[in-house]
Short mmCIF file of C-alpha atoms and ligand atoms in Angstrom, two decimals:
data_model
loop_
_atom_site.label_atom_id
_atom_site.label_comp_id
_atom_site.label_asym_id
_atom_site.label_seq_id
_atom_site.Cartn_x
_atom_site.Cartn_y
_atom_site.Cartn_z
CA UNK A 1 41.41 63.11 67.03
CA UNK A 2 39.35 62.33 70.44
CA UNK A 3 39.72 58.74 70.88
CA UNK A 4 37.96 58.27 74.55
CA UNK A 5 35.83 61.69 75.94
CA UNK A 6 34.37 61.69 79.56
CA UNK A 7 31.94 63.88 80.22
CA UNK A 8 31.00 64.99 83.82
CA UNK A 9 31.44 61.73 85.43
CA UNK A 10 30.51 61.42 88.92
CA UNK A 11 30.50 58.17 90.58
CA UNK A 12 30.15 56.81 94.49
CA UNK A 13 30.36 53.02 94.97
CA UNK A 14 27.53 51.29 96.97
CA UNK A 15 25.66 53.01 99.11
CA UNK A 16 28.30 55.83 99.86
CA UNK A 17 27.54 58.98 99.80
CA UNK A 18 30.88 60.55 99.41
CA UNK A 19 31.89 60.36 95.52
CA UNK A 20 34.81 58.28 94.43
CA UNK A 21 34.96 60.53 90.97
CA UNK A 22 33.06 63.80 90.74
CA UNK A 23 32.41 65.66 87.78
CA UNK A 24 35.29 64.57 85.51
CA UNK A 25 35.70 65.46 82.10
CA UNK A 26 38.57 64.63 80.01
CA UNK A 27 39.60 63.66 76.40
CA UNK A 28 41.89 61.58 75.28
CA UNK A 29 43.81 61.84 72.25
CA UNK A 30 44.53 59.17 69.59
CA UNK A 31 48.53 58.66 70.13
CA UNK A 32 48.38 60.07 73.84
CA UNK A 33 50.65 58.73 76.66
CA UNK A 34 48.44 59.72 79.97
CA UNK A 35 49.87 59.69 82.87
CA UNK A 36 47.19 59.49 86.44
CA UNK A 37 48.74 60.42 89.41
CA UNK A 38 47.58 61.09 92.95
CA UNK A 39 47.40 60.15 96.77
CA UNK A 40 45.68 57.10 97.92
CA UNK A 41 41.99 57.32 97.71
CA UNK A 42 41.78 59.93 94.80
CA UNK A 43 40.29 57.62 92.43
CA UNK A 44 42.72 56.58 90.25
CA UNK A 45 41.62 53.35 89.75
CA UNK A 46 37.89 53.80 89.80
CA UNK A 47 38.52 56.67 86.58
CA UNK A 48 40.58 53.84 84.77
CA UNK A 49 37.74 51.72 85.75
CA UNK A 50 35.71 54.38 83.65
CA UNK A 51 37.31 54.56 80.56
CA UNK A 52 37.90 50.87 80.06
CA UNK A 53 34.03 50.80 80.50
CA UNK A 54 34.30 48.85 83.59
CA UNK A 55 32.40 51.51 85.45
CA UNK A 56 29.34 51.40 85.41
CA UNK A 57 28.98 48.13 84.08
CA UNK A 58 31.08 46.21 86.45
CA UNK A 59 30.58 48.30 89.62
CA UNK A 60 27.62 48.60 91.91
CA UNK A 61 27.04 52.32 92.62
CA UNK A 62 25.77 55.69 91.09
CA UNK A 63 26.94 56.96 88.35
CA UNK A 64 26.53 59.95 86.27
CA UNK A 65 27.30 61.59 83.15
CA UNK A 66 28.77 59.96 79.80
CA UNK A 67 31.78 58.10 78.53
CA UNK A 68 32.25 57.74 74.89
CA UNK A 69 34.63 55.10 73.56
CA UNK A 70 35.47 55.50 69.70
CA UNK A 71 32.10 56.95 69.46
CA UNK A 72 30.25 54.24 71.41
CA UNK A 73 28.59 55.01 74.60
CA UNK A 74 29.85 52.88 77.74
CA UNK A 75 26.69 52.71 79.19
CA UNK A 76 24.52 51.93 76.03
CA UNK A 77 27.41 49.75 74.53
CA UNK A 78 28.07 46.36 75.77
CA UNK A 79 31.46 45.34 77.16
CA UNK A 80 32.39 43.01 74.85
CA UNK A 81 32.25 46.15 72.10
CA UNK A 82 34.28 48.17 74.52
CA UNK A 83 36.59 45.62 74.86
CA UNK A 84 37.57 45.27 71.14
CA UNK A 85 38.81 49.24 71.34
CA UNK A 86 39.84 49.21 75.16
CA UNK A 87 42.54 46.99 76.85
CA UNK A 88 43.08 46.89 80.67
CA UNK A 89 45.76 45.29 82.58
CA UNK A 90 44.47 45.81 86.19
CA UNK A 91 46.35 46.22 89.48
CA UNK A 92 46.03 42.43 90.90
CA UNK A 93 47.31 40.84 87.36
CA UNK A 94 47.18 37.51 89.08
CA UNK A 95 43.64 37.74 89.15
CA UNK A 96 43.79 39.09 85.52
CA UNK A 97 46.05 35.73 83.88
CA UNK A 98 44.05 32.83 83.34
CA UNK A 99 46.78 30.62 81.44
CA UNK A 100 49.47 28.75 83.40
CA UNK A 101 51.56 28.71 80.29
CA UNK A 102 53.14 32.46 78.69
CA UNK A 103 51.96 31.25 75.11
CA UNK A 104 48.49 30.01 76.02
CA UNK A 105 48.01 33.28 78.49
CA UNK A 106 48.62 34.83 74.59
CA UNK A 107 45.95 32.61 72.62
CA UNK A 108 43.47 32.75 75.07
CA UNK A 109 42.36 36.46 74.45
CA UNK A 110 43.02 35.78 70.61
CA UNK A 111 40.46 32.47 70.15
CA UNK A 112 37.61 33.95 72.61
CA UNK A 113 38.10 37.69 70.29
CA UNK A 114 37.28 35.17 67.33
CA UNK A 115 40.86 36.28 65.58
CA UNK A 116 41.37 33.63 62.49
CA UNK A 117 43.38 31.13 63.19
CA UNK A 118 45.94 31.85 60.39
CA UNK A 119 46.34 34.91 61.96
CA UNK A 120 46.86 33.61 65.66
CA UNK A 121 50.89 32.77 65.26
CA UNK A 122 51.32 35.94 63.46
CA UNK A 123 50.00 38.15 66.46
CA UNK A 124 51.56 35.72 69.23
CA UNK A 125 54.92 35.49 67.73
CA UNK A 126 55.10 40.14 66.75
CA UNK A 127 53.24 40.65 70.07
CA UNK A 128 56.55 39.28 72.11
CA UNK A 129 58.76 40.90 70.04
CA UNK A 130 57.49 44.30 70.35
CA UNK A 131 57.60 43.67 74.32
CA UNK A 132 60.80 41.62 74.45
CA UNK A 133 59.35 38.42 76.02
CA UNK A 134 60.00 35.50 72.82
CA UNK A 135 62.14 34.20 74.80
CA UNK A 136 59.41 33.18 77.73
CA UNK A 137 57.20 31.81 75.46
CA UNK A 138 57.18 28.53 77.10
CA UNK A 139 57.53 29.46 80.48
CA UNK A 140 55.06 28.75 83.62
CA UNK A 141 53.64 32.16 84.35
CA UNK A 142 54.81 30.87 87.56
CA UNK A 143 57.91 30.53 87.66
CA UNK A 144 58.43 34.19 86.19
CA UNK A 145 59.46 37.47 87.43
CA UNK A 146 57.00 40.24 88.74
CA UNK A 147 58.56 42.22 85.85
CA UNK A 148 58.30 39.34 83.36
CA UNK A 149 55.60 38.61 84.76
CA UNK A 150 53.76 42.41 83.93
CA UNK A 151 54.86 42.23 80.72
CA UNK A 152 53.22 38.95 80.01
CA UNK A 153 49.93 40.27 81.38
CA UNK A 154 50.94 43.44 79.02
CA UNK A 155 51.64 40.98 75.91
CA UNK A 156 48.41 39.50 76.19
CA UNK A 157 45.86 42.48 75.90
CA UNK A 158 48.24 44.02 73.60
CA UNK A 159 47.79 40.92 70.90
CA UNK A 160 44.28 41.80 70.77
CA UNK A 161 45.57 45.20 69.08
CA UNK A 162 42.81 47.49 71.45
CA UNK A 163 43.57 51.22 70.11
CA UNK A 164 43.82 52.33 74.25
CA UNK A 165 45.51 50.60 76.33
CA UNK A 166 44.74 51.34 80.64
CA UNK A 167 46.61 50.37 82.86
CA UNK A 168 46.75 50.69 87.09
CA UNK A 169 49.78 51.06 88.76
CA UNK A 170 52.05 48.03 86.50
CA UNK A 171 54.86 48.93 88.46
CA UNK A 172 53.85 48.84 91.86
CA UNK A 173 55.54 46.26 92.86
CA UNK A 174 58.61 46.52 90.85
CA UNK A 175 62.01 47.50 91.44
CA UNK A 176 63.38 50.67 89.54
CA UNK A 177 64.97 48.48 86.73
CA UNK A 178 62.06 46.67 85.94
CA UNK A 179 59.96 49.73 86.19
CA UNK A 180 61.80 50.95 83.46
CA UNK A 181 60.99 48.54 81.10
CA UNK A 182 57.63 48.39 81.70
CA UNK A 183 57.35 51.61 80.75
CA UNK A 184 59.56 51.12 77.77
CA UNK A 185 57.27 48.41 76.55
CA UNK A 186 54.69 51.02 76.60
CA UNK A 187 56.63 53.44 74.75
CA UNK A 188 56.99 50.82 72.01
CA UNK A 189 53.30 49.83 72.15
CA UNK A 190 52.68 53.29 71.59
CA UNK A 191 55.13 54.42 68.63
CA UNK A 192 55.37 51.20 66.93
CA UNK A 193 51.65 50.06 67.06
CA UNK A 194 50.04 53.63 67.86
CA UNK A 195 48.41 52.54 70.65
CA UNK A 196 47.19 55.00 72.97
CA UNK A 197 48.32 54.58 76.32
CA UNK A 198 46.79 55.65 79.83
CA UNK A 199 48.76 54.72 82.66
CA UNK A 200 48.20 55.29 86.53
CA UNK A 201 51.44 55.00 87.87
CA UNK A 202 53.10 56.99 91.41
CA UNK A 203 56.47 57.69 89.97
CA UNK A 204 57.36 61.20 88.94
CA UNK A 205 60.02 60.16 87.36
CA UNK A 206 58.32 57.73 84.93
CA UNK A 207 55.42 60.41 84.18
CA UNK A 208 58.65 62.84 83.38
CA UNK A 209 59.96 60.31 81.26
CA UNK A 210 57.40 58.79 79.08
CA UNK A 211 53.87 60.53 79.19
CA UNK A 212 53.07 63.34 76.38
CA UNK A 213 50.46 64.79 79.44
CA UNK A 214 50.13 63.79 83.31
CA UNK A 215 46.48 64.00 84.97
CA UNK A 216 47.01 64.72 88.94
CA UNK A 217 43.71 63.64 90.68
CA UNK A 218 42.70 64.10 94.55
CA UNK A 219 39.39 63.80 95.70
CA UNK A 220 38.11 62.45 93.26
CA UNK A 221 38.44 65.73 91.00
CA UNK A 222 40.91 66.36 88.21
CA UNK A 223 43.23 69.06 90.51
CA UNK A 224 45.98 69.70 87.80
CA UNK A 225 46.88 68.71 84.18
CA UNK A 226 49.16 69.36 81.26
CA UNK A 227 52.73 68.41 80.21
CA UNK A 228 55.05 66.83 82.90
CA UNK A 229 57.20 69.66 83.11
CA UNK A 230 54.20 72.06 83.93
CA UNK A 231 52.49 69.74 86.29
CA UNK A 232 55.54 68.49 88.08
CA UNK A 233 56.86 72.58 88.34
CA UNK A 234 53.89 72.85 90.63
CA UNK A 235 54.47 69.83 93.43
P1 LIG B 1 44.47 51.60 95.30
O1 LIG B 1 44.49 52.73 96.26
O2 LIG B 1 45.82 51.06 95.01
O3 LIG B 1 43.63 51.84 94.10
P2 LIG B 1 42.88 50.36 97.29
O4 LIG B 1 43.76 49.83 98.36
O5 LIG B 1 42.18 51.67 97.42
O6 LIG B 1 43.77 50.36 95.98
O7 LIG B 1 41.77 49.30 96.89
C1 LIG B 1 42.05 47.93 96.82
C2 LIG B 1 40.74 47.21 96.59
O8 LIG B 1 39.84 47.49 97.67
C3 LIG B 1 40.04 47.63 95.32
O9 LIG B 1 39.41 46.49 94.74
C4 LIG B 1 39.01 48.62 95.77
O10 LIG B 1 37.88 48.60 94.90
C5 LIG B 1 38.64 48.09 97.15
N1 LIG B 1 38.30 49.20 98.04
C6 LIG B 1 38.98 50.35 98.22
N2 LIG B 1 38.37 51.13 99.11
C7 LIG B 1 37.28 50.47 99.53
C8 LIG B 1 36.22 50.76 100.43
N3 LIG B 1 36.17 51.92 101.10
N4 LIG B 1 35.26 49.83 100.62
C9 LIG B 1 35.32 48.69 99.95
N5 LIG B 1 36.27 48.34 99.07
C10 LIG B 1 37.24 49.23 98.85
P1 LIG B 2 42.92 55.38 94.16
O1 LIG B 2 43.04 54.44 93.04
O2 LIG B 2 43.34 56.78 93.78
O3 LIG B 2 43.56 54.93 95.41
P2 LIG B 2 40.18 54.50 94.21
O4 LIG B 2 39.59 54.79 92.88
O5 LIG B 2 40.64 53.12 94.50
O6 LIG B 2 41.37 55.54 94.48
O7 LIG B 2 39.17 54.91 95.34
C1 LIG B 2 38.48 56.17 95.34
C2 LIG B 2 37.55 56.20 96.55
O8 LIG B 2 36.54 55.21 96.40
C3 LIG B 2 38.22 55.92 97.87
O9 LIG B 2 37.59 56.71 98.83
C4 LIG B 2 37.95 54.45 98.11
O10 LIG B 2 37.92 54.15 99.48
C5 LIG B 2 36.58 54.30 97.49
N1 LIG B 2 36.42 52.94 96.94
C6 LIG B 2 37.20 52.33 96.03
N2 LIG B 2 36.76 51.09 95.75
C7 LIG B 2 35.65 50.93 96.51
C8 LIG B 2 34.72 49.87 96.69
N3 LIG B 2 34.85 48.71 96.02
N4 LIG B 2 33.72 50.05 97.56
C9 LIG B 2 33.58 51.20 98.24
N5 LIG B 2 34.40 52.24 98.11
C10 LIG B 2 35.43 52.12 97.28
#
């Protein structure tokens, strides 16, 4: 079952004339574990920016062709739709957090999604669980971890139950350790709450590890796809 399908997307940012995606078409399945991989520049972020509908809608630039979301349309669909199937943590997740708290970082997404209220402490309370993170509950943001602090950002799109979840490079500025459990969060987001998971992330050995299929992009075009171990047997 096709959860997200891209259809000959091109896209160049401003008034560029080289394209930042061109022609990409791609499905995603309900369940999947994607992996995006590829050098600097080959538009990893600006195809996660796609599917979470932020392109076009967020970004000034041409675009072309179609993304379909759950059977919406990005383009014809607003945001706030997208949003309720599509979560993104982006790359800068300082930007991202609004809350100074862990728990009000949580009911912030909850109360603006218009979840009941005797439903809120429910979602909150699983939501850490299935990432590991009751314990921080109280904490300053702050005051946490880059680790702790990923999986907070992580926590808080993943209380609003989206049915994809994007998101661009979460380990980047982890060590190995924590890297690990990012990625193990996702895991459990993915078998426990069958959230479908797209992930650009640099580390083979992560890719290897958790994703079902690995997407390796340069230039902007989809050069190489499949299973880890058939992707990876080529680099
Ligand atoms: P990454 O390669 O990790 O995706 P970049 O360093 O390419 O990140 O981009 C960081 C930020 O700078 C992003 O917000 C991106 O949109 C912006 N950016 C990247 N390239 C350009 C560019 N050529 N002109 C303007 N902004 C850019
Ligand atoms: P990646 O995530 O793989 O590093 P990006 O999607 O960030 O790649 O960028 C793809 C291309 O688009 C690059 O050539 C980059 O310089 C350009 N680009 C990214 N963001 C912007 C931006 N805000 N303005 C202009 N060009 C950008």
């Amino acid at each position: 079952e096709t959860i997200i399908n891209v259809d000959d997307v091109s896209f160049s940012y401003g008034t560029q004339t080289e394209q930042a995606l061109s022609h990409i078409s791609l499905s995603v399945n309900k369940g999947d574990f994607i992996g995006i991989i590829g050098p600097s520049g080959a538009g990893k972020s600006t195809l996660a920016a796609c599917l979470s509908g932020a392109v076009p809608h967020h970004y000034t630039g041409t675009f072309f062709g179609s993304v379909m979301v759950d059977g919406h349309d990005t383009c014809e669909a607003s945001l706030t739709d997208v949003s309720q199937i599509v979560g993104s943590v982006l790359q800068d997740i300082d930007t991202q957090m609004v809350a100074s708290v862990v728990e009000d970082e949580m009911l912030f997404g909850l109360e603006n999604f218009g979840v009941p209220h005797d439903q809120i402490e429910q979602r909150v309370s699983e939501t850490l669980e299935t990432v590991g993170i009751s314990d921080l509950r109280d904490r300053e943001i702050a005051t946490l971890s880059g680790g702790q602090k990923q999986k907070v950002a992580i926590a808080a799109i993943l209380a609003m139950r989206p049915r994809v979840l994007v998101l661009d490079e979460p380990t980047a500025a982890l060590d190995p350790a924590s890297s690990t459990l990012v990625f193990e969060t996702l895991r459990e987001a993915n078998r426990t709450l069958g959230i479908t998971i797209v992930v650009v992330e640099q580390k083979v050995a992560l890719l290897s590890e958790y994703c079902n299929r690995v997407l390796v992009l340069n230039h902007g075009e989809i050069a190489l796809q499949g299973e880890p171990h058939e992707v990876f047997a080529h680099t």
